[in-house]
Short mmCIF file of C-alpha atoms and ligand atoms in Angstrom, two decimals:
data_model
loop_
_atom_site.label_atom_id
_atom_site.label_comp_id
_atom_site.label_asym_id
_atom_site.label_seq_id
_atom_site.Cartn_x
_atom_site.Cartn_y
_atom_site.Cartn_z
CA UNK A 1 28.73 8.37 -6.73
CA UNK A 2 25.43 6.92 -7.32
CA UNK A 3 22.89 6.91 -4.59
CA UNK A 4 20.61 4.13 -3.96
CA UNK A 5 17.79 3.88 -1.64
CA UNK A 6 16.51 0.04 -0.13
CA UNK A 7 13.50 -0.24 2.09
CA UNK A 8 13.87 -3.80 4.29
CA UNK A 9 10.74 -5.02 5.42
CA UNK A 10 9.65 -6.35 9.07
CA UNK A 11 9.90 -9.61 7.89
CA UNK A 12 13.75 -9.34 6.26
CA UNK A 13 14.76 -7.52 10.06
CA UNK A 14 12.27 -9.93 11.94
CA UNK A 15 15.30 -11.33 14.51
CA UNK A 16 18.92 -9.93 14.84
CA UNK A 17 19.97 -12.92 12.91
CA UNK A 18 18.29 -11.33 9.89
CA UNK A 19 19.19 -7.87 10.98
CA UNK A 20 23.16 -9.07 10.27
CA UNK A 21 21.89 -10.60 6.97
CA UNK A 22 20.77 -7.00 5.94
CA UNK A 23 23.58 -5.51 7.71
CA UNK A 24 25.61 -7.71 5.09
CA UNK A 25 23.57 -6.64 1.94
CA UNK A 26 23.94 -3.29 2.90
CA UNK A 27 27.42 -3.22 3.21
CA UNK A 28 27.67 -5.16 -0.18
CA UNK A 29 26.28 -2.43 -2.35
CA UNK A 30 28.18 0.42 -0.27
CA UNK A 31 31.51 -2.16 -1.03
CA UNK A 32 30.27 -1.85 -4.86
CA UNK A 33 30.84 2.04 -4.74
CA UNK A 34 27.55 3.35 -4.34
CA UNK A 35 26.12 5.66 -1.09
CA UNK A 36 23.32 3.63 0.45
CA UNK A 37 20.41 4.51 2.34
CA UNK A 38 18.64 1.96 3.68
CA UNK A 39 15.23 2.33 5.44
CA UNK A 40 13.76 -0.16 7.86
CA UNK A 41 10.66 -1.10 9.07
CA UNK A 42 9.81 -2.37 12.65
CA UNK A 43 11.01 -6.04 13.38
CA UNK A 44 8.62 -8.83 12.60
CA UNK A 45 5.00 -8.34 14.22
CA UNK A 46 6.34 -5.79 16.64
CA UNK A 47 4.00 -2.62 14.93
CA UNK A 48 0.93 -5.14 15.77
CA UNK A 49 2.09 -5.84 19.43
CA UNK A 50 2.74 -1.73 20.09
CA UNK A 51 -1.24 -1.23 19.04
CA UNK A 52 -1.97 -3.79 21.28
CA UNK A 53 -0.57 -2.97 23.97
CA UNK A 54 -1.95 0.42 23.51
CA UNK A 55 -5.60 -1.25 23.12
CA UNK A 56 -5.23 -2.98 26.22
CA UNK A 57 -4.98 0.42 28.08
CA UNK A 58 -6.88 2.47 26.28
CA UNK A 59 -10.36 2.10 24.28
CA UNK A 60 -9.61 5.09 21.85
CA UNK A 61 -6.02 5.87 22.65
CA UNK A 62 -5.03 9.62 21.65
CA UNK A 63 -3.48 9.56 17.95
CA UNK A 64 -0.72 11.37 19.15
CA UNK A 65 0.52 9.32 21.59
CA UNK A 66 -0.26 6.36 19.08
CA UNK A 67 2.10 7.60 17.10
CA UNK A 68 4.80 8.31 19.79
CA UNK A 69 4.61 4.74 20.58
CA UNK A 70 3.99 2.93 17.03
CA UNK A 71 7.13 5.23 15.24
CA UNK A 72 9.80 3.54 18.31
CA UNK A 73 9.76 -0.02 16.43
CA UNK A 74 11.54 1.54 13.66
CA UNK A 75 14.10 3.41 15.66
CA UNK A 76 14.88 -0.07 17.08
CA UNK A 77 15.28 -1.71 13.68
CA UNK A 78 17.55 1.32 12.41
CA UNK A 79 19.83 1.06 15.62
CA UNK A 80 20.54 -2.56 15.64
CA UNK A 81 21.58 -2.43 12.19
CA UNK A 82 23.59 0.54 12.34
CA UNK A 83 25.45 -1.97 15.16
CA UNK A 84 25.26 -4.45 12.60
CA UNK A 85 26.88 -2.57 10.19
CA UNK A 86 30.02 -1.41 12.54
CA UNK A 87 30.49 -5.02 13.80
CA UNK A 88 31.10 -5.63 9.63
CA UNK A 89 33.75 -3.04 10.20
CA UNK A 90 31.79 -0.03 8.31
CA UNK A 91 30.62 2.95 9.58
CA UNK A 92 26.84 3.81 9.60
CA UNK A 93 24.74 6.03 11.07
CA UNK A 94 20.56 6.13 12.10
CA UNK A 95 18.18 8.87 11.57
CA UNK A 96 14.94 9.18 12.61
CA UNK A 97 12.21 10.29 10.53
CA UNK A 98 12.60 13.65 11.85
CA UNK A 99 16.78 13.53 11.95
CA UNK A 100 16.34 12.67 8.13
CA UNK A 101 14.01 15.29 7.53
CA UNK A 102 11.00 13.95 6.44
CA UNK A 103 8.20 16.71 6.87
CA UNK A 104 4.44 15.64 6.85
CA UNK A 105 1.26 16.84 7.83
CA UNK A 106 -0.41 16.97 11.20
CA UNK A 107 -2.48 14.13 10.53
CA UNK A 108 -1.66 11.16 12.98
CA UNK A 109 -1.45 7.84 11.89
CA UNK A 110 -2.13 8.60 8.34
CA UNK A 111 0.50 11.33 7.46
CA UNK A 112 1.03 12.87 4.34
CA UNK A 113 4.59 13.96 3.32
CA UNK A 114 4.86 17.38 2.66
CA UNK A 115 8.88 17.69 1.92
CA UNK A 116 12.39 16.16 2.81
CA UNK A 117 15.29 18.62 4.02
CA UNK A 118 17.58 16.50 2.68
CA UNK A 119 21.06 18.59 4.21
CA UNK A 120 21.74 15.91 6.87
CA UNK A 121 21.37 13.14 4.57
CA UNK A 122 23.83 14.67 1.95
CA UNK A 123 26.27 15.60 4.51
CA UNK A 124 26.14 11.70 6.57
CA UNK A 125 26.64 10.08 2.59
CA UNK A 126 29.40 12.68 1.39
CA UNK A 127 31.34 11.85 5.13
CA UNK A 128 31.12 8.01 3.87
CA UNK A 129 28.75 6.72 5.60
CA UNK A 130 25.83 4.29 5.23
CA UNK A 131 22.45 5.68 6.44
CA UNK A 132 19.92 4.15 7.86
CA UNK A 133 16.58 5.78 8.13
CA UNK A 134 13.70 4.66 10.37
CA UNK A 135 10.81 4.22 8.21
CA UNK A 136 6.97 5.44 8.33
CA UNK A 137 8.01 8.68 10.40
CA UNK A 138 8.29 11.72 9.94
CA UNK A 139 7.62 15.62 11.95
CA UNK A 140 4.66 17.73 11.82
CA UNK A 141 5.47 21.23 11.53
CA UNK A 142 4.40 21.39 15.06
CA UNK A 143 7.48 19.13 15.79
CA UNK A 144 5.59 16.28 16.81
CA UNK A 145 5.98 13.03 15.54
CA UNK A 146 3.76 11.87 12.97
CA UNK A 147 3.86 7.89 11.36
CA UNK A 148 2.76 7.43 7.27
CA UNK A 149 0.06 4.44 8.20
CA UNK A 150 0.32 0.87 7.84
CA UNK A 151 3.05 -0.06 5.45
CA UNK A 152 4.48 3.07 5.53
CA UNK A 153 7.82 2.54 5.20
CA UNK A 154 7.66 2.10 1.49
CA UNK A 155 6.26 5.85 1.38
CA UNK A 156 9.47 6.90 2.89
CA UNK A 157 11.61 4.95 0.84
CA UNK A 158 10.09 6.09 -2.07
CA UNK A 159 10.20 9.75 -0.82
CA UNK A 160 13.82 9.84 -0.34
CA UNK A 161 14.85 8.23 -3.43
CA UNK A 162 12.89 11.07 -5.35
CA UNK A 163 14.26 13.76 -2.97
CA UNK A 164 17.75 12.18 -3.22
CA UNK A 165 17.65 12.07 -6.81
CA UNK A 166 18.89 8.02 -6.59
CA UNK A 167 19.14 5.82 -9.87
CA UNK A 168 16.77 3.07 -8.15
CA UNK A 169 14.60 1.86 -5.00
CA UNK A 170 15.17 -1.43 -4.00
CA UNK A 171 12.04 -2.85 -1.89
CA UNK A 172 12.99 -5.69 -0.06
CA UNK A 173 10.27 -7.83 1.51
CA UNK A 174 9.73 -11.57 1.95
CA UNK A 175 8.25 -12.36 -1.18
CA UNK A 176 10.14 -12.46 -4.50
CA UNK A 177 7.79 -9.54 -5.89
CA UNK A 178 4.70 -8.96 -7.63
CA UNK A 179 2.92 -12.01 -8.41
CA UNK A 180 -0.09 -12.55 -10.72
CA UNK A 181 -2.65 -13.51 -7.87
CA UNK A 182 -1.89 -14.36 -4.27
CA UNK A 183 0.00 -17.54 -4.32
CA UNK A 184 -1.41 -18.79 -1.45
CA UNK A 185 -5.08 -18.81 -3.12
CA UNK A 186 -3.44 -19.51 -6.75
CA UNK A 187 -1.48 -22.05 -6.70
CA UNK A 188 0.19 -21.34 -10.35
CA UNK A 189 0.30 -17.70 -9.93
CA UNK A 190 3.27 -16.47 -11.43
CA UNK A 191 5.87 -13.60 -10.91
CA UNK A 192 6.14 -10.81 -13.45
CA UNK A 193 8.92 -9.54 -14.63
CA UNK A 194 7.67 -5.67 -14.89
CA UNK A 195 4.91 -3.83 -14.47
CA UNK A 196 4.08 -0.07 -15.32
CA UNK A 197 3.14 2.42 -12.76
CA UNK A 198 -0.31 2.88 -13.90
CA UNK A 199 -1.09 -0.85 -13.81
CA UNK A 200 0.85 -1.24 -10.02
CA UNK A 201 -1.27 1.47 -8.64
CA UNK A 202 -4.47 0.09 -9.64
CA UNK A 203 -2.87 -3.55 -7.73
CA UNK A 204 -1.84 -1.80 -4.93
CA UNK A 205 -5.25 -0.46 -5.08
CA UNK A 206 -7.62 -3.17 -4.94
CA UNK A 207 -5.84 -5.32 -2.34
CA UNK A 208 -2.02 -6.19 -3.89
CA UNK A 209 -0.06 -5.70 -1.05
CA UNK A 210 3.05 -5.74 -1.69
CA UNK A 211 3.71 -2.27 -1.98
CA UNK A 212 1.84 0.58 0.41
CA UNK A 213 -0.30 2.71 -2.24
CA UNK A 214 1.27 6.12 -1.55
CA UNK A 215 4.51 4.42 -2.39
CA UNK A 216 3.93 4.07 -6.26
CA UNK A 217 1.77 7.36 -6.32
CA UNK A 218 4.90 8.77 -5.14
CA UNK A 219 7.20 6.86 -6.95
CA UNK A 220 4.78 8.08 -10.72
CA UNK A 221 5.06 11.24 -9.71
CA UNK A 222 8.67 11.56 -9.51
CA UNK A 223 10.10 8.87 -12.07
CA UNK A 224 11.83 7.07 -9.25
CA UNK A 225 12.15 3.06 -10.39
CA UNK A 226 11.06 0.48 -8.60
CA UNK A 227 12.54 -3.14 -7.83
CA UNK A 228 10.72 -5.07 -5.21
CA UNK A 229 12.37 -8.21 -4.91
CA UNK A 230 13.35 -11.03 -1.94
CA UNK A 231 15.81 -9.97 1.48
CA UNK A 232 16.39 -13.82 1.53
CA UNK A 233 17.72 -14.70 -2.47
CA UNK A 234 19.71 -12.61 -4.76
CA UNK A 235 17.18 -13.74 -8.06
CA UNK A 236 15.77 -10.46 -9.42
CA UNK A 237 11.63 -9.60 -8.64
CA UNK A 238 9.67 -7.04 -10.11
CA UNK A 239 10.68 -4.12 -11.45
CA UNK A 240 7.81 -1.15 -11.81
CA UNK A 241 8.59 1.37 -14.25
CA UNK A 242 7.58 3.48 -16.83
CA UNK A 243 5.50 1.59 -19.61
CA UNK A 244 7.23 0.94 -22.44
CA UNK A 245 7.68 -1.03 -25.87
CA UNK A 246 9.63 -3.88 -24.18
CA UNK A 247 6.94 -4.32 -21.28
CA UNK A 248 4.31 -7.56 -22.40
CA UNK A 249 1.05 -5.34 -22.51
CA UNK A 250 -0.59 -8.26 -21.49
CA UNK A 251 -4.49 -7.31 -21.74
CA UNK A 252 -4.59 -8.92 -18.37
CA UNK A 253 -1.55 -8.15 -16.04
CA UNK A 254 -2.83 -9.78 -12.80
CA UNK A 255 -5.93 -10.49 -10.35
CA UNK A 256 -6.25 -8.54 -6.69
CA UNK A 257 -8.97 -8.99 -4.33
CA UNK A 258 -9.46 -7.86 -0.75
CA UNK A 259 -11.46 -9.54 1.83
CA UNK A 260 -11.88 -6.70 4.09
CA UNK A 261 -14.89 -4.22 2.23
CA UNK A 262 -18.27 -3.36 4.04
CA UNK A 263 -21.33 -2.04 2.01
CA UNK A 264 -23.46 0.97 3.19
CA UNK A 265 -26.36 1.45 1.29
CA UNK A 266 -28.85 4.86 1.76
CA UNK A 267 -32.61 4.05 1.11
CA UNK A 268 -34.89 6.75 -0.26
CA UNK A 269 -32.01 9.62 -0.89
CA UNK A 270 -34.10 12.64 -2.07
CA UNK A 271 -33.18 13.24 -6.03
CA UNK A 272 -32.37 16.49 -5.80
CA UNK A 273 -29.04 18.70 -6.56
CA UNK A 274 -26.49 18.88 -3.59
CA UNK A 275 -27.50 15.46 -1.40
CA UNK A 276 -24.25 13.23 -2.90
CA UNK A 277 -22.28 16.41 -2.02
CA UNK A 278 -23.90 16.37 1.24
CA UNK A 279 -23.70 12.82 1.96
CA UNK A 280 -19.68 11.92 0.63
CA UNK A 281 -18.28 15.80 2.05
CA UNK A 282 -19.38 14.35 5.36
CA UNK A 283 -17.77 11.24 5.05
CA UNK A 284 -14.72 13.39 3.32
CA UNK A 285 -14.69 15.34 6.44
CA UNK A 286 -14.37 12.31 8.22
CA UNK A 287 -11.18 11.31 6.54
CA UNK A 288 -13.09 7.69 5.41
CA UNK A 289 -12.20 6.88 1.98
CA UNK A 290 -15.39 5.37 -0.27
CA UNK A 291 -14.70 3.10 -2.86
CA UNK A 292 -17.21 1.83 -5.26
CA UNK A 293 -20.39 4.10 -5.48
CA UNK A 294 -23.80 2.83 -6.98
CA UNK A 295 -26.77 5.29 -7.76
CA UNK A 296 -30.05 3.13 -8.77
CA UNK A 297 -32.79 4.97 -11.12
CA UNK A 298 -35.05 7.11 -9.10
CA UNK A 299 -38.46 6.39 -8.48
CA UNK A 300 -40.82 8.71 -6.69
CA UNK A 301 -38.28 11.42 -5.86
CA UNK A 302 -35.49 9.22 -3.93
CA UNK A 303 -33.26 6.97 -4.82
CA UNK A 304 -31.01 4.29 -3.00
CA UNK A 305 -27.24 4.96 -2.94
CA UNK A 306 -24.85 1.98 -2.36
CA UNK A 307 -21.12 2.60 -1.66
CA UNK A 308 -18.25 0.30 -0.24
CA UNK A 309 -15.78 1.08 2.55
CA UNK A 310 -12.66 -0.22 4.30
CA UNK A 311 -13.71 -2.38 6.81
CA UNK A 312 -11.54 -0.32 9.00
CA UNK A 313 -13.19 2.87 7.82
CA UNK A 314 -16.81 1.44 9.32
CA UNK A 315 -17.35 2.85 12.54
CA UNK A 316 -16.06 6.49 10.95
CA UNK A 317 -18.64 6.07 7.98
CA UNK A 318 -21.48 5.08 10.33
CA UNK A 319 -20.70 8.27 12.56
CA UNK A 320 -20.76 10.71 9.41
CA UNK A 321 -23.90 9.33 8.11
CA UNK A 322 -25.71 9.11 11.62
CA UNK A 323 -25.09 12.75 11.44
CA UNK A 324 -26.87 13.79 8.53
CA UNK A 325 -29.25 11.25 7.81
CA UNK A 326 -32.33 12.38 10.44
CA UNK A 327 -31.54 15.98 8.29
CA UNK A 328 -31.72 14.01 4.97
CA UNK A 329 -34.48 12.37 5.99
CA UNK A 330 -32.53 8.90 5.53
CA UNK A 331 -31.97 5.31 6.55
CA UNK A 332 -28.91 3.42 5.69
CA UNK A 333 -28.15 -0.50 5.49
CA UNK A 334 -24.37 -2.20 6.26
CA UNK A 335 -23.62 -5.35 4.83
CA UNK A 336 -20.29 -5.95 6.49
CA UNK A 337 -19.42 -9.43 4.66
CA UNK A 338 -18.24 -7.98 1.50
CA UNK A 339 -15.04 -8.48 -0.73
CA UNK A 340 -13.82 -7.06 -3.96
CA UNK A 341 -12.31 -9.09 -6.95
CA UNK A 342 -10.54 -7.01 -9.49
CA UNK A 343 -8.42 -7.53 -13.15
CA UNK A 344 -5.58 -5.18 -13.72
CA UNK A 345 -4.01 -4.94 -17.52
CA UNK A 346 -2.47 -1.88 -19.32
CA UNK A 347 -3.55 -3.77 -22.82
CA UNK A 348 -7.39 -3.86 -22.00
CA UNK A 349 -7.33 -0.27 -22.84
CA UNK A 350 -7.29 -0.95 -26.66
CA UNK A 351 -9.19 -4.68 -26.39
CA UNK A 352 -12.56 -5.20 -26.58
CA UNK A 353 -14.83 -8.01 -24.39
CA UNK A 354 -12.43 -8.11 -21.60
CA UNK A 355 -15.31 -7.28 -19.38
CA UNK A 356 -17.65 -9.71 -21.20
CA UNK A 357 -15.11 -12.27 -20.45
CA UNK A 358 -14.85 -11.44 -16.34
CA UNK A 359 -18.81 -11.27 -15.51
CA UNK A 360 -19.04 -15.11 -17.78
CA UNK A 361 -16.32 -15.93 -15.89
CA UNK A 362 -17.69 -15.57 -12.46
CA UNK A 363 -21.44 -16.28 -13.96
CA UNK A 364 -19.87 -20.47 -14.64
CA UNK A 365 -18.42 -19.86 -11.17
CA UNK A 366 -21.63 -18.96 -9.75
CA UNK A 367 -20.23 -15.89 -8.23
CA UNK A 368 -23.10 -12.63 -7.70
CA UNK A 369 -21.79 -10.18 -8.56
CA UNK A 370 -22.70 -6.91 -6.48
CA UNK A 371 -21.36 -3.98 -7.67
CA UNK A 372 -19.24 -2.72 -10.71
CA UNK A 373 -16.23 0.06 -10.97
CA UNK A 374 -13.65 0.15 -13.84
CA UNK A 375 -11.19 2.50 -14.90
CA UNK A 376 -9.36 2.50 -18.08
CA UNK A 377 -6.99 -0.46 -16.91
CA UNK A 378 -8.97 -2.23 -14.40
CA UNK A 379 -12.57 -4.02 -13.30
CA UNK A 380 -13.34 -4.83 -10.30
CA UNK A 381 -16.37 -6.77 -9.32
CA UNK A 382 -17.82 -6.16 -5.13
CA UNK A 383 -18.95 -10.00 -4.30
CA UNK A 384 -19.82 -11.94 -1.28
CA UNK A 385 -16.76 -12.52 1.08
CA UNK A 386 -17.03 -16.26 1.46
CA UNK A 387 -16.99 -15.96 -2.84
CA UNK A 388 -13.76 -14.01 -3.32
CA UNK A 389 -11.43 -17.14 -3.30
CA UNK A 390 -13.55 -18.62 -5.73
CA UNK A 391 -13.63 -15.87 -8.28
CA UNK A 392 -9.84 -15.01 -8.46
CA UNK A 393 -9.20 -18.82 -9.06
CA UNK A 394 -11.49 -18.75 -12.08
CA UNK A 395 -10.60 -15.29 -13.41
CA UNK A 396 -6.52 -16.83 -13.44
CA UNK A 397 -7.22 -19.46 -15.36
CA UNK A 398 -9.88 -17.84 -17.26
CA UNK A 399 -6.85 -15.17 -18.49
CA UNK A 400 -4.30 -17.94 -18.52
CA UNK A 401 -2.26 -16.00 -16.62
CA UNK A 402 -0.26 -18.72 -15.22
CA UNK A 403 1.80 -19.01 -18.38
CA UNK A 404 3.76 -16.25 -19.60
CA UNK A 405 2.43 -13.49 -21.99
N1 LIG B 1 5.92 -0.94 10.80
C1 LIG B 1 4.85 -0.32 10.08
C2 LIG B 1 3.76 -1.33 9.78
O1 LIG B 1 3.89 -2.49 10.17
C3 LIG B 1 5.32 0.36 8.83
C4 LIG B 1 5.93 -0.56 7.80
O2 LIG B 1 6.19 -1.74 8.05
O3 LIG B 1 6.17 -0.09 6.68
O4 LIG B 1 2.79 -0.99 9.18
MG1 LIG B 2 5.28 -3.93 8.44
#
């Protein structure tokens, strides 16, 4: 029997109302002769309201315990719909993360996954029954309980259609899928049809949010297909996949942008081998993840170096760098009102002036434009916050991406 894996987000299990609207989609596809596993994320805003409550008692609470408390929404979730389910007259069982056997990495709040034991799993389907999974869990191998990071849910998904060996992940959220800009800044943004894995990772990279990064790493790595697509309609959404000839290889598949980057720039940086090891191992150490990096020309032995963080990544970059720079010899600069517009298109590859056409673009928009990093299927721009809206308006219509390829 085939196995397929769905992921319901906290909006599609946001009140028990919804959580017997799953309960029934669940039970469709089981009905349809396939052995489901479903995983669920925490109800609604209830994720947010755990870290808050743990904020309100405790400045720096203990990652640990953090993760005791944040991995409990999705337990709820997975129990009320395993009730859900048995009221519909089927039988269903929850796992935790650790019941499923999802093995990660010691590292709280963030946690890698290392493996999935996947003997429980086999044995609950083979029995008949549906399982649910609670998502963005898993077990350290020193048995404690570790969560994936925001969004994390999709990681686990992802993880256990690969380990499962399932024909197809179904991602249910509350949006339709993958659109060509945020609809609520574009107002004819449109919603594609496919998209490769190359070209979602780079999204998911530069501020889509659809799906949690890791997820589509994961799901590359492994060949697992991806359809993210509405709880609340049955019309198909976005289906990421391997590219091939039937895919549009649009030169321009979509615009990102986040709203959330901070700029740290190092003044006078001696020019000599070994200080950029120096300077991003610390911040490596520190777990903070740099994004764009800018070396100017040097003049006079130093140089500046510019690079952008996660605005949540801040106080961990200004700690790493307040640790080496009286050794370096070094001052450093935030500018903490940055954002980051970006294009994403598998046909750019093998067409010319696409970058031409982005820095006009914002030039007749009379958008700055700060910093520069591309990759073979992607450019994104670092601009003023308060410009960001701005700039992905123009670069839509500048692609004419609202009409299809
Ligand atoms: N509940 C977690 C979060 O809100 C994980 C998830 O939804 O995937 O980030
Ligand atoms: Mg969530």
């Amino acid at each position: 029997m085939p196995i397929i894996v769905q992921k319901y987000g906290g909006t599609s299990v946001g009140d028990t109302e919804c959580i017997k609207n799953v309960a029934r989609r669940i039970v469709a596809e089981h009905d349809a002769g396939n052995q489901v596993v479903a995983v669920v994320s925490a109800m609604g805003d209830s994720t947010d309201e755990l870290l808050k409550m743990a904020h309100e008692i405790a400045t720096d609470p203990p990652e640990r315990e953090l993760d005791m408390l944040l991995s409990t929404g999705e337990r709820v979730s997975v129990a009320l719909l395993a009730m859900a389910i048995h009221e519909l007259g089927r039988t269903a069982i929850s796992l935790s993360g650790n019941q499923a056997g999802i093995q990660t990495n010691t590292v709280h709040m963030k946690a890698r996954i290392t493996g999935v034991e996947t003997g429980r799993l086999i044995e609950e389907l083979e029995s008949g029954k549906i399982v649910l999974v609670a998502g963005f869990q898993g077990v350290s191998p020193v048995e404690d309980v570790t969560t994936l990071g925001r969004g994390g849910s999709d990681t686990t998904a992802v993880a256990l259609a690969a380990a499962l060996g399932a024909k197809l992940c179904e991602i249910f959220t509350d949006v339709d899928g993958v659109y060509t800009a945020d609809p609520g800044i574009v107002s004819d943004a449109r919603k594609i049809d496919a998209v490769s894995y190359g070209e979602m990772l780079e999204m998911a990279a530069t501020g889509a949010e659809v799906l949690m990064l890791r997820s589509v790493e994961y799901a590359q790595k492994y060949g697992v297909p991806l359809h993210v697509r509405s709880s609340f309609t049955d019309q198909p959404g976005t289906w990421i996949r391997e590219e091939d000839e039937k895919m549009e290889k649009a030169v321009v598949s979509a615009v990102t942008h986040t709203n959330d980057e901070s700029k740290l720039t190092l003044l006078r940086v001696p020019d000599r081998p070994g200080v950029a090891a120096t300077v991003f191992g610390a911040l490596a150490a520190a777990d903070v993840n740099v994004d764009t990096i800018i070396q100017n020309v040097s003049e006079q032995g130093t140089t500046d170096i510019s690079f952008t963080v996660n605005q949540s990544d801040l106080p961990g970059a200004q700690k790493a760098l307040q640790a080496i720079a009286g050794n370096l010899g070094v001052a450093f600069l935030i500018d903490n009102d940055m954002g980051k517009v970006s294009i994403v298109g598998a046909g750019m590859k093998s067409y010319p002036g696409v970058a031409a056409k982005m820095f006009g673009t914002l030039a007749s928009a009379g958008v700055n434009i700060e910093m520069i990093s591309t990759s073979s299927i992607k450019i994104s721009c670092v601009i003023k916050r308060g410009q960001v809206e701005k700039a992905v308006r123009a670069l839509h219509q500048a692609f004419n991406l609202a009409k299809p390829a």
